[in-house]
CSV table of C-alpha atoms in Angstrom, one decimal:
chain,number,residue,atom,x,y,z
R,1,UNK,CA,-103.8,-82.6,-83.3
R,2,UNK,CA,-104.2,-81.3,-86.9
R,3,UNK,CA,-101.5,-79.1,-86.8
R,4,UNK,CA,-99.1,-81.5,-85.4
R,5,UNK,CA,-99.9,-84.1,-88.3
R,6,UNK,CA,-99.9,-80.8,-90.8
R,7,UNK,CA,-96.3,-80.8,-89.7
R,8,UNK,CA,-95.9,-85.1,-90.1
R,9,UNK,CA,-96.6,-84.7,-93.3
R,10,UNK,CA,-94.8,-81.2,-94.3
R,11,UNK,CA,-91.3,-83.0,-92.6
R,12,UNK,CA,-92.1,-86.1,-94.8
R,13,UNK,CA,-92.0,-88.4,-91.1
R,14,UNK,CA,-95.9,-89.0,-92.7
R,15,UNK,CA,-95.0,-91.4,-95.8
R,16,UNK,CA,-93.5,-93.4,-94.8
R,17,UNK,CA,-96.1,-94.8,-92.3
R,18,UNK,CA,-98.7,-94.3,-95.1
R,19,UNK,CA,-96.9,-96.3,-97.1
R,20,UNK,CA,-96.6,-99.4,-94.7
R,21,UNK,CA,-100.1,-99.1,-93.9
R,22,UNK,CA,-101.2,-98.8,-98.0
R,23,UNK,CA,-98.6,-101.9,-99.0
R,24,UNK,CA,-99.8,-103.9,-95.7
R,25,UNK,CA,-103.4,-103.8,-96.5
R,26,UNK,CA,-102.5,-104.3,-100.5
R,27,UNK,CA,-100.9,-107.4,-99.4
R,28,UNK,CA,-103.4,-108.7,-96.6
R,29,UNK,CA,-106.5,-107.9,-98.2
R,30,UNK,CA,-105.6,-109.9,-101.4
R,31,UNK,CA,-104.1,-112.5,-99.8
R,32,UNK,CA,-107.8,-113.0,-98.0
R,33,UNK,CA,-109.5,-113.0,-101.1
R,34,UNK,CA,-107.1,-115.7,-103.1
R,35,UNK,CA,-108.6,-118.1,-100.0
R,36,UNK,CA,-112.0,-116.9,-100.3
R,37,UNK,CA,-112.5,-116.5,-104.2
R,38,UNK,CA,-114.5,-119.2,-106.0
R,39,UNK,CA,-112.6,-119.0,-109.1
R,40,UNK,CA,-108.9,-120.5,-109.6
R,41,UNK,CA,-107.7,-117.7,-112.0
R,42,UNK,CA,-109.6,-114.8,-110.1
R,43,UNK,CA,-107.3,-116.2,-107.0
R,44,UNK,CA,-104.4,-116.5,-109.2
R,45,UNK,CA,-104.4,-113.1,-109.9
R,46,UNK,CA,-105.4,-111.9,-106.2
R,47,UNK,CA,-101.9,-113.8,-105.6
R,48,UNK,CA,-100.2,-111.4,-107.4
R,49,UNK,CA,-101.8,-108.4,-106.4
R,50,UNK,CA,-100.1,-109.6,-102.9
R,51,UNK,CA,-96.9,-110.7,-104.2
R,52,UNK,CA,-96.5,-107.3,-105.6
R,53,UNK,CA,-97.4,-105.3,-102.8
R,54,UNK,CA,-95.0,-107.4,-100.6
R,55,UNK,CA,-91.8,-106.6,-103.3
R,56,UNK,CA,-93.2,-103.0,-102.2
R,57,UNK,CA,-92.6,-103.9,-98.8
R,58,UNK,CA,-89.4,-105.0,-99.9
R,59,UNK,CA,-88.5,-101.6,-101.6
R,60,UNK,CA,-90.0,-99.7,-98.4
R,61,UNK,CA,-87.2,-101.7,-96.4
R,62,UNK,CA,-84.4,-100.4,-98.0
R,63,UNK,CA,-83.9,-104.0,-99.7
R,64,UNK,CA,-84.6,-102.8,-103.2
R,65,UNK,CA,-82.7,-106.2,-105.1
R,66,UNK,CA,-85.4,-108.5,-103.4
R,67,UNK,CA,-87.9,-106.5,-104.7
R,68,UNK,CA,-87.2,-106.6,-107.8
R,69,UNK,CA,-86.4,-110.6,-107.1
R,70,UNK,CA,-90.1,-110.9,-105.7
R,71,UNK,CA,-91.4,-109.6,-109.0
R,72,UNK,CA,-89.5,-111.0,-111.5
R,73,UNK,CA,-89.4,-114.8,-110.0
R,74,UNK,CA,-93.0,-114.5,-108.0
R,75,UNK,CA,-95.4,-112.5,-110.0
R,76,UNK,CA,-93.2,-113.0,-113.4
R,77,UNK,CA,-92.3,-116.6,-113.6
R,78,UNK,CA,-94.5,-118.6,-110.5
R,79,UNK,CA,-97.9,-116.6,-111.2
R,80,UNK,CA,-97.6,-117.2,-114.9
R,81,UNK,CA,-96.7,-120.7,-114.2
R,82,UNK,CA,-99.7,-121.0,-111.8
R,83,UNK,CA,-102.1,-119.5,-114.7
R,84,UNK,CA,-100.7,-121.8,-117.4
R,85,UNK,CA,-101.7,-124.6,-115.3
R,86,UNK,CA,-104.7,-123.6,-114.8
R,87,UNK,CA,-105.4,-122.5,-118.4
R,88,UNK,CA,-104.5,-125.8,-119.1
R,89,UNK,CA,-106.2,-128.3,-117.1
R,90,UNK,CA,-109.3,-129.1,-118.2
R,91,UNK,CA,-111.8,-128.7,-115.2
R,92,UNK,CA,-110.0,-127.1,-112.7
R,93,UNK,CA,-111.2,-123.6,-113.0
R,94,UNK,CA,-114.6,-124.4,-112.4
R,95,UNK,CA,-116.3,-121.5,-110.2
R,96,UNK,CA,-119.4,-123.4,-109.0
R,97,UNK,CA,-116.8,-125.8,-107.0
R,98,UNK,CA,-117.9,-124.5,-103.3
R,99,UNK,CA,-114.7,-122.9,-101.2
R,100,UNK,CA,-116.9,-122.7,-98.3
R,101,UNK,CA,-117.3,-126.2,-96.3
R,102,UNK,CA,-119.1,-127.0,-93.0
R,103,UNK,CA,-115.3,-126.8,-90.8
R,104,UNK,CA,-115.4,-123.2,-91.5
R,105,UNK,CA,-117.5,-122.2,-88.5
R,106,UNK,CA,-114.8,-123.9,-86.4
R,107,UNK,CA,-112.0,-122.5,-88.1
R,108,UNK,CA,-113.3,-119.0,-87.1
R,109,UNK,CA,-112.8,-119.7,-83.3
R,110,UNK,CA,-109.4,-120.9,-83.4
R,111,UNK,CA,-108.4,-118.1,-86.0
R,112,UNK,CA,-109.8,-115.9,-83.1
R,113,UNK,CA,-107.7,-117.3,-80.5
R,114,UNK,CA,-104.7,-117.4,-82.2
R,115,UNK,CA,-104.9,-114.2,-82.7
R,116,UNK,CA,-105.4,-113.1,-79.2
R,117,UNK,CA,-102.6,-115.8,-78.0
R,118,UNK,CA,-100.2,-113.7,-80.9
R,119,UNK,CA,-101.8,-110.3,-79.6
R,120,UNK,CA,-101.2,-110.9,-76.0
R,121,UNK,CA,-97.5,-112.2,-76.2
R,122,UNK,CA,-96.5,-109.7,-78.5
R,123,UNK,CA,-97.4,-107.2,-76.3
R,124,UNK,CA,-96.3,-108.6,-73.2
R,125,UNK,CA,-92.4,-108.2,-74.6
R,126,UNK,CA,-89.9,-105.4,-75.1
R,127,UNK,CA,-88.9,-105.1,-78.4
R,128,UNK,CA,-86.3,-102.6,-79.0
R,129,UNK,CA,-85.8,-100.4,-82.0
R,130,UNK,CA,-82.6,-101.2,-83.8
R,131,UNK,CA,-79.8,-98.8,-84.6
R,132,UNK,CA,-80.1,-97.9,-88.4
R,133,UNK,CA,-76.9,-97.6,-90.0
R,134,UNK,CA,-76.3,-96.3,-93.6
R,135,UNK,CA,-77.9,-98.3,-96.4
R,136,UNK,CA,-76.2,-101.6,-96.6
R,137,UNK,CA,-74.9,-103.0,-99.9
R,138,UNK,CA,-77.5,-105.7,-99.8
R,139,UNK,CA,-77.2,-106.4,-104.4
R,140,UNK,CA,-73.4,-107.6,-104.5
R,141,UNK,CA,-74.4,-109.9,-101.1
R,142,UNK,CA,-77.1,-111.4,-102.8
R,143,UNK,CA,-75.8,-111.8,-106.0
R,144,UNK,CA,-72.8,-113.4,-104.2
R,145,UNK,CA,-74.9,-116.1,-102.4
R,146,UNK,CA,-77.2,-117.0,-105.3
R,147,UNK,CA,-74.6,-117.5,-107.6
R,148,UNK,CA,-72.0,-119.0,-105.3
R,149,UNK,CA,-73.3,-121.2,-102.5
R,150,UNK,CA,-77.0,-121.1,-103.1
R,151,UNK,CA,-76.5,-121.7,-107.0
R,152,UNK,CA,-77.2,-125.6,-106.7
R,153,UNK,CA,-80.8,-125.1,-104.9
R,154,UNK,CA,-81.7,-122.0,-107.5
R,155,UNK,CA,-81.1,-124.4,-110.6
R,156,UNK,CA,-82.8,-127.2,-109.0
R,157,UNK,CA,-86.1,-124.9,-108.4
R,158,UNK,CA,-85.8,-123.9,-111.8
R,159,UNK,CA,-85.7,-127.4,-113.3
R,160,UNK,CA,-88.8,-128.5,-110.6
R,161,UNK,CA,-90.6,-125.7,-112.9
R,162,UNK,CA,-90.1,-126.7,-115.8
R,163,UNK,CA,-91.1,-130.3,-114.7
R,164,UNK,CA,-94.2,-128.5,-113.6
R,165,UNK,CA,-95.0,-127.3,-116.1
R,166,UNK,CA,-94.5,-129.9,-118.8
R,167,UNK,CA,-96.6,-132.2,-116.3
R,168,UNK,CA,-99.5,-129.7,-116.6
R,169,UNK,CA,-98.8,-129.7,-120.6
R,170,UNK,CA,-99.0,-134.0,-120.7
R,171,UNK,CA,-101.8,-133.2,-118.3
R,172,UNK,CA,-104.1,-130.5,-120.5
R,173,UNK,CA,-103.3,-132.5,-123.7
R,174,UNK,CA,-104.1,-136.6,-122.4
R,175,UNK,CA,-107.4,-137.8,-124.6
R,176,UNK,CA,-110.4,-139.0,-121.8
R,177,UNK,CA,-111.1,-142.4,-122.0
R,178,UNK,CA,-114.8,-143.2,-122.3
């Protein structure tokens, strides 16, 4: 058994599978903690420790143009934008605002059985192993449908954005009344 994974990791077939498992946990684990923490900005930043283990995801996949996508519009422009806003607005970051509410204990049984439902037929199917070919040219494809059919809806969710975040500005700097 030792020797045979000895020889895994020698041939390099052990890094691969590492590396999944490393970047699937770096992207679950977080992901559980921006619903669990207490704090807006401490789950602010627990979103991008996921986003950025899901661009490495990306990467692993041979899709290295999405990866680099996922961290310049996700963890560079969404996170920041999700920080400002909560730099920003006065009140919103408060940590002694409880995340933990009396539906919880019946969330935990339907979690539960969802998962077995997704378990069970998962494993009751066949699910063949594609044919890898050669690495695809995936960059000029993507830059052809972003800027040429897709270009409309990429503006737009830039200018939703910056409406976003000029709302949080009129937001963070309104006077209370008293």
């Amino acid at each position: 058994m030792i020797g045979g994974l000895w020889e895994q990791i020698l041939s390099g077939s052990f890094w691969y599978p590492l590396a999944f498992l490393i970047l699937a946990a770096g992207t679950l684990v977080p992901a559980l903690l921006v619903v669990l923490s207490r704090s807006l900005l401490h789950s602010a930043l627990w979103l991008l420790v996921a986003l950025m283990s899901t661009a490495g995801l990306f990467v692993l996949l041979g899709a290295e143009a999405l990866g680099a996508l996922q961290i310049l519009i996700y963890c560079g422009g969404i996170i920041v934008l999700i920080l400002f806003a909560v730099m920003l607005t006065r009140g919103a970051a408060r940590p002694e605002t409880g995340v933990h509410n009396r539906l919880l204990w019946w969330s935990l049984p339907v979690v539960l059985g969802f998962g077995i439902l997704t378990f069970t037929l998962t494993r009751r199917e066949a699910w063949p192993l594609a044919q890898m070919h050669g690495p695809a040219d995936v960059t000029p494809r993507l830059a052809d449908a972003l800027l040429g059919p897709y270009v409309l809806a990429f503006e737009v969710a830039s200018v939703i954005l910056l409406v976003a975040m000029v709302g949080a500005t009129v937001i963070a700097s309104a006077e209370p009344k008293q």
